[in-house]
Amino acid sequence: MTAGTEVVPIASGQVTVCWRASRQARRISMRIDPRSGHVVITLPRGARRTDGLALLRAHSAWVAAGLSRLPPPVDLCHGGHVVLDGRRHEIRHCPDARRGVWLEDGVLHVSGAEEFVPRRVSAYLRAQAQARLPARLCAQAESCGLKPTQVRLRDTKSRWGSCSSDGSIMLCWRLVMAPLEVQHYIIAHELAHLQHMNHGPDFWLLVDRLTPHRRQAEKWLHDHGASLHRIAPV
């Protein structure tokens, strides 16, 4: 079975299935991609497409429920909106301007041809993430005497951050859209892993010493975190 995409009927309607072939997988697996809204089915060596379809249809209610919980996709176009640090800004196309992309009075202005607005807004978001998130992590690290060896940004699908055994910390760039309290908590969470590479009691005690926002941030991520993944990079 080779990789590919197709529309498949199930009890609740139709879904788009992305097939993935894996030599490492030991069994058929299925998940919902929060960005595209597609159902990703991974087939191990020797598995057939019909086996994957059988799994899909056996769990069609789970798939339908998962898709129904996804927030609507966000369109980065004129008249749409973008969020930075938890604050919502209107996107306004300014065809006659020559300033690129700039934020002013709660409005994100975008110059140039209208067909390039989504690409320019996406690039602006990534640039803001690069400018803000590492600096905030370093400031928090300095305030509590912890020293990561490296800070990297990635576009992850399931984790907001991670810390490796060599002290390198990764953050999902999409966090720049979350409220500052949420960013503070995720950064504290990863900094705590510099001392505790687990999620034991001592780890959570340290997290609570590093940030007062844990409960609030966890609730926000549970309620709204998926919406950050519905903004697809262009």
mmCIF file of C-alpha atoms in Angstrom:
data_model
loop_
_atom_site.group_PDB
_atom_site.id
_atom_site.type_symbol
_atom_site.label_atom_id
_atom_site.label_comp_id
_atom_site.label_asym_id
_atom_site.label_seq_id
_atom_site.Cartn_x
_atom_site.Cartn_y
_atom_site.Cartn_z
ATOM 1 C CA MET A 1 0.000 0.000 0.000
ATOM 2 C CA THR A 2 1.480 3.357 -1.053
ATOM 3 C CA ALA A 3 0.710 6.766 0.437
ATOM 4 C CA GLY A 4 -2.224 8.659 -0.988
ATOM 5 C CA THR A 5 -5.446 10.511 -0.230
ATOM 6 C CA GLU A 6 -9.027 9.595 -1.040
ATOM 7 C CA VAL A 7 -12.587 10.372 0.029
ATOM 8 C CA VAL A 8 -14.250 7.438 1.785
ATOM 9 C CA PRO A 9 -17.936 7.088 2.741
ATOM 10 C CA ILE A 10 -18.735 6.135 6.325
ATOM 11 C CA ALA A 11 -21.983 5.963 8.279
ATOM 12 C CA SER A 12 -21.999 9.694 9.090
ATOM 13 C CA GLY A 13 -21.085 10.907 5.592
ATOM 14 C CA GLN A 14 -17.734 11.187 3.837
ATOM 15 C CA VAL A 15 -14.241 11.655 5.198
ATOM 16 C CA THR A 16 -10.912 12.315 3.563
ATOM 17 C CA VAL A 17 -8.444 9.546 4.344
ATOM 18 C CA CYS A 18 -4.697 9.986 4.080
ATOM 19 C CA TRP A 19 -2.947 6.663 3.754
ATOM 20 C CA ARG A 20 0.524 6.216 5.226
ATOM 21 C CA ALA A 21 2.723 3.166 4.752
ATOM 22 C CA SER A 22 5.201 2.378 7.542
ATOM 23 C CA ARG A 23 7.805 -0.332 7.810
ATOM 24 C CA GLN A 24 8.253 0.417 11.519
ATOM 25 C CA ALA A 25 4.570 0.191 12.509
ATOM 26 C CA ARG A 26 3.467 -3.082 14.051
ATOM 27 C CA ARG A 27 -0.267 -2.560 13.697
ATOM 28 C CA ILE A 28 -2.766 -0.445 11.828
ATOM 29 C CA SER A 29 -3.347 2.916 13.494
ATOM 30 C CA MET A 30 -5.771 5.764 12.893
ATOM 31 C CA ARG A 31 -5.826 9.393 13.992
ATOM 32 C CA ILE A 32 -7.419 12.687 13.017
ATOM 33 C CA ASP A 33 -5.071 15.388 11.738
ATOM 34 C CA PRO A 34 -6.183 18.533 13.628
ATOM 35 C CA ARG A 35 -4.922 20.839 10.866
ATOM 36 C CA SER A 36 -6.437 19.323 7.751
ATOM 37 C CA GLY A 37 -9.355 17.488 9.323
ATOM 38 C CA HIS A 38 -8.297 14.342 7.470
ATOM 39 C CA VAL A 39 -8.269 10.845 8.924
ATOM 40 C CA VAL A 40 -4.722 9.466 8.794
ATOM 41 C CA ILE A 41 -4.491 5.665 8.605
ATOM 42 C CA THR A 42 -1.058 4.086 8.920
ATOM 43 C CA LEU A 43 -0.563 0.620 7.484
ATOM 44 C CA PRO A 44 2.346 -1.608 8.537
ATOM 45 C CA ARG A 45 4.145 -3.866 6.114
ATOM 46 C CA GLY A 46 1.779 -6.494 4.711
ATOM 47 C CA ALA A 47 -1.438 -4.704 5.709
ATOM 48 C CA ARG A 48 -4.050 -4.088 3.033
ATOM 49 C CA ARG A 49 -6.191 -1.074 2.275
ATOM 50 C CA THR A 50 -9.257 -3.172 3.062
ATOM 51 C CA ASP A 51 -7.880 -3.764 6.571
ATOM 52 C CA GLY A 52 -7.589 -0.019 7.105
ATOM 53 C CA LEU A 53 -11.101 0.580 5.787
ATOM 54 C CA ALA A 54 -12.429 -2.051 8.165
ATOM 55 C CA LEU A 55 -10.821 -0.198 11.104
ATOM 56 C CA LEU A 56 -12.229 3.111 9.878
ATOM 57 C CA ARG A 57 -15.755 1.806 9.562
ATOM 58 C CA ALA A 58 -15.618 -0.049 12.868
ATOM 59 C CA HIS A 59 -14.784 3.250 14.565
ATOM 60 C CA SER A 60 -16.862 5.566 12.381
ATOM 61 C CA ALA A 61 -18.685 7.000 15.403
ATOM 62 C CA TRP A 62 -15.358 7.926 17.035
ATOM 63 C CA VAL A 63 -14.192 9.542 13.784
ATOM 64 C CA ALA A 64 -17.430 11.513 13.389
ATOM 65 C CA ALA A 65 -17.260 12.727 16.994
ATOM 66 C CA GLY A 66 -13.619 13.752 16.632
ATOM 67 C CA LEU A 67 -14.257 15.675 13.424
ATOM 68 C CA SER A 68 -17.270 17.425 14.948
ATOM 69 C CA ARG A 69 -15.096 18.730 17.790
ATOM 70 C CA LEU A 70 -12.596 20.377 15.449
ATOM 71 C CA PRO A 71 -12.892 24.167 15.310
ATOM 72 C CA PRO A 72 -13.533 25.639 11.858
ATOM 73 C CA PRO A 73 -10.418 26.355 9.803
ATOM 74 C CA VAL A 74 -9.087 29.905 9.957
ATOM 75 C CA ASP A 75 -8.786 31.760 6.661
ATOM 76 C CA LEU A 76 -5.899 34.251 6.693
ATOM 77 C CA CYS A 77 -7.465 36.622 4.186
ATOM 78 C CA HIS A 78 -8.760 40.184 4.029
ATOM 79 C CA GLY A 79 -11.599 40.550 6.533
ATOM 80 C CA GLY A 80 -10.480 37.529 8.517
ATOM 81 C CA HIS A 81 -8.598 37.638 11.788
ATOM 82 C CA VAL A 82 -5.362 36.592 13.363
ATOM 83 C CA VAL A 83 -4.463 36.135 17.031
ATOM 84 C CA LEU A 84 -1.225 37.151 18.744
ATOM 85 C CA ASP A 85 -0.640 36.662 22.483
ATOM 86 C CA GLY A 86 -4.332 35.861 22.820
ATOM 87 C CA ARG A 87 -5.468 39.125 21.226
ATOM 88 C CA ARG A 88 -7.589 39.070 18.086
ATOM 89 C CA HIS A 89 -6.658 41.368 15.181
ATOM 90 C CA GLU A 90 -8.527 41.998 11.958
ATOM 91 C CA ILE A 91 -6.621 41.332 8.727
ATOM 92 C CA ARG A 92 -6.891 44.298 6.366
ATOM 93 C CA HIS A 93 -5.533 44.278 2.830
ATOM 94 C CA CYS A 94 -3.865 47.580 1.875
ATOM 95 C CA PRO A 95 -3.013 47.241 -1.844
ATOM 96 C CA ASP A 96 -1.525 50.711 -2.229
ATOM 97 C CA ALA A 97 0.755 50.533 0.809
ATOM 98 C CA ARG A 98 4.454 49.688 0.611
ATOM 99 C CA ARG A 99 5.111 48.627 4.205
ATOM 100 C CA GLY A 100 4.820 44.838 3.966
ATOM 101 C CA VAL A 101 2.897 43.600 7.024
ATOM 102 C CA TRP A 102 2.433 45.684 10.142
ATOM 103 C CA LEU A 103 0.233 45.747 13.245
ATOM 104 C CA GLU A 104 -1.367 49.067 14.111
ATOM 105 C CA ASP A 105 -4.370 49.966 16.290
ATOM 106 C CA GLY A 106 -5.451 46.355 16.604
ATOM 107 C CA VAL A 107 -5.411 45.756 12.854
ATOM 108 C CA LEU A 108 -2.920 43.671 10.877
ATOM 109 C CA HIS A 109 -2.285 45.566 7.650
ATOM 110 C CA VAL A 110 -0.988 43.655 4.623
ATOM 111 C CA SER A 111 0.280 45.346 1.466
ATOM 112 C CA GLY A 112 0.830 43.881 -1.996
ATOM 113 C CA ALA A 113 -1.431 41.771 -4.181
ATOM 114 C CA GLU A 114 -4.465 40.277 -2.440
ATOM 115 C CA GLU A 115 -3.668 36.700 -3.488
ATOM 116 C CA PHE A 116 -0.479 36.896 -1.397
ATOM 117 C CA VAL A 117 -2.227 37.992 1.823
ATOM 118 C CA PRO A 118 -2.449 34.478 3.358
ATOM 119 C CA ARG A 119 1.211 33.770 2.628
ATOM 120 C CA ARG A 120 2.342 37.087 4.061
ATOM 121 C CA VAL A 121 0.240 36.754 7.207
ATOM 122 C CA SER A 122 1.535 33.217 7.761
ATOM 123 C CA ALA A 123 5.124 34.429 7.388
ATOM 124 C CA TYR A 124 4.407 37.291 9.784
ATOM 125 C CA LEU A 125 3.082 34.886 12.425
ATOM 126 C CA ARG A 126 6.165 32.703 12.176
ATOM 127 C CA ALA A 127 8.442 35.741 12.373
ATOM 128 C CA GLN A 128 6.621 36.966 15.472
ATOM 129 C CA ALA A 129 6.966 33.518 17.048
ATOM 130 C CA GLN A 130 10.701 33.560 16.384
ATOM 131 C CA ALA A 131 11.042 37.050 17.837
ATOM 132 C CA ARG A 132 8.910 36.496 20.943
ATOM 133 C CA LEU A 133 8.973 32.897 22.157
ATOM 134 C CA PRO A 134 12.733 32.229 22.511
ATOM 135 C CA ALA A 135 13.215 35.611 24.195
ATOM 136 C CA ARG A 136 10.438 34.860 26.681
ATOM 137 C CA LEU A 137 11.824 31.423 27.414
ATOM 138 C CA CYS A 138 15.297 32.821 28.023
ATOM 139 C CA ALA A 139 13.899 35.515 30.332
ATOM 140 C CA GLN A 140 11.968 32.930 32.374
ATOM 141 C CA ALA A 141 14.970 30.623 32.471
ATOM 142 C CA GLU A 142 17.209 33.405 33.766
ATOM 143 C CA SER A 143 14.702 34.409 36.439
ATOM 144 C CA CYS A 144 14.687 30.891 37.912
ATOM 145 C CA GLY A 145 18.348 30.030 37.350
ATOM 146 C CA LEU A 146 17.797 27.330 34.740
ATOM 147 C CA LYS A 147 19.865 27.154 31.557
ATOM 148 C CA PRO A 148 18.611 25.360 28.437
ATOM 149 C CA THR A 149 21.334 24.532 25.943
ATOM 150 C CA GLN A 150 19.233 25.484 22.939
ATOM 151 C CA VAL A 151 15.784 26.810 22.036
ATOM 152 C CA ARG A 152 14.125 25.710 18.807
ATOM 153 C CA LEU A 153 10.725 26.341 17.239
ATOM 154 C CA ARG A 154 8.863 23.687 15.278
ATOM 155 C CA ASP A 155 5.397 23.130 13.835
ATOM 156 C CA THR A 156 4.319 20.165 15.934
ATOM 157 C CA LYS A 157 0.928 18.471 15.779
ATOM 158 C CA SER A 158 0.472 17.077 19.265
ATOM 159 C CA ARG A 159 2.998 18.613 21.666
ATOM 160 C CA TRP A 160 3.309 22.269 22.597
ATOM 161 C CA GLY A 161 6.873 21.756 23.750
ATOM 162 C CA SER A 162 9.539 19.235 24.647
ATOM 163 C CA CYS A 163 12.858 19.049 26.464
ATOM 164 C CA SER A 164 15.598 16.632 25.478
ATOM 165 C CA SER A 165 18.126 15.021 27.778
ATOM 166 C CA ASP A 166 20.852 17.370 26.507
ATOM 167 C CA GLY A 167 18.888 20.410 27.739
ATOM 168 C CA SER A 168 17.522 21.488 24.367
ATOM 169 C CA ILE A 169 13.981 22.871 24.473
ATOM 170 C CA MET A 170 11.537 22.873 21.583
ATOM 171 C CA LEU A 171 8.401 24.996 21.425
ATOM 172 C CA CYS A 172 5.588 24.871 18.902
ATOM 173 C CA TRP A 173 5.623 28.199 17.049
ATOM 174 C CA ARG A 174 1.803 28.329 17.207
ATOM 175 C CA LEU A 175 2.055 29.154 20.924
ATOM 176 C CA VAL A 176 2.658 32.774 19.934
ATOM 177 C CA MET A 177 -1.082 32.955 19.260
ATOM 178 C CA ALA A 178 -2.031 31.733 22.745
ATOM 179 C CA PRO A 179 -2.519 34.072 25.726
ATOM 180 C CA LEU A 180 0.627 35.067 27.597
ATOM 181 C CA GLU A 181 -0.410 33.016 30.637
ATOM 182 C CA VAL A 182 -0.530 29.894 28.469
ATOM 183 C CA GLN A 183 2.887 30.620 27.003
ATOM 184 C CA HIS A 184 4.260 31.168 30.503
ATOM 185 C CA TYR A 185 2.950 27.789 31.640
ATOM 186 C CA ILE A 186 4.269 25.828 28.639
ATOM 187 C CA ILE A 187 7.684 27.446 29.023
ATOM 188 C CA ALA A 188 7.715 26.673 32.767
ATOM 189 C CA HIS A 189 6.705 23.089 32.004
ATOM 190 C CA GLU A 190 9.670 22.580 29.696
ATOM 191 C CA LEU A 191 12.093 24.395 31.988
ATOM 192 C CA ALA A 192 11.050 22.073 34.825
ATOM 193 C CA HIS A 193 12.154 19.148 32.666
ATOM 194 C CA LEU A 194 15.717 20.460 32.880
ATOM 195 C CA GLN A 195 15.670 19.158 36.460
ATOM 196 C CA HIS A 196 13.108 16.361 36.203
ATOM 197 C CA MET A 197 12.892 14.327 32.994
ATOM 198 C CA ASN A 198 9.562 12.839 34.043
ATOM 199 C CA HIS A 199 6.106 13.882 35.235
ATOM 200 C CA GLY A 200 6.454 12.778 38.825
ATOM 201 C CA PRO A 201 5.392 14.702 41.960
ATOM 202 C CA ASP A 202 8.664 16.645 42.179
ATOM 203 C CA PHE A 203 8.263 17.769 38.579
ATOM 204 C CA TRP A 204 4.784 19.190 39.175
ATOM 205 C CA LEU A 205 5.882 20.863 42.402
ATOM 206 C CA LEU A 206 8.594 22.648 40.432
ATOM 207 C CA VAL A 207 6.167 23.625 37.674
ATOM 208 C CA ASP A 208 3.872 25.205 40.254
ATOM 209 C CA ARG A 209 6.824 27.132 41.681
ATOM 210 C CA LEU A 210 7.772 28.397 38.211
ATOM 211 C CA THR A 211 4.321 29.588 37.134
ATOM 212 C CA PRO A 212 1.015 30.530 38.789
ATOM 213 C CA HIS A 213 -0.909 29.837 35.573
ATOM 214 C CA ARG A 214 -0.926 26.040 35.394
ATOM 215 C CA ARG A 215 -4.630 25.360 35.971
ATOM 216 C CA GLN A 216 -5.806 28.302 33.906
ATOM 217 C CA ALA A 217 -3.486 27.378 31.021
ATOM 218 C CA GLU A 218 -4.412 23.702 31.058
ATOM 219 C CA LYS A 219 -8.089 24.603 30.809
ATOM 220 C CA TRP A 220 -7.455 27.055 27.964
ATOM 221 C CA LEU A 221 -5.462 24.488 26.008
ATOM 222 C CA HIS A 222 -8.176 21.901 26.546
ATOM 223 C CA ASP A 223 -10.883 24.304 25.367
ATOM 224 C CA HIS A 224 -9.053 26.261 22.658
ATOM 225 C CA GLY A 225 -5.735 24.595 21.831
ATOM 226 C CA ALA A 226 -7.109 22.815 18.770
ATOM 227 C CA SER A 227 -8.004 26.160 17.201
ATOM 228 C CA LEU A 228 -4.302 27.030 16.914
ATOM 229 C CA HIS A 229 -3.791 24.026 14.656
ATOM 230 C CA ARG A 230 -6.591 25.104 12.314
ATOM 231 C CA ILE A 231 -4.407 27.920 11.012
ATOM 232 C CA ALA A 232 -2.493 26.146 8.261
ATOM 233 C CA PRO A 233 0.901 27.552 7.269
ATOM 234 C CA VAL A 234 1.028 28.725 3.658
#
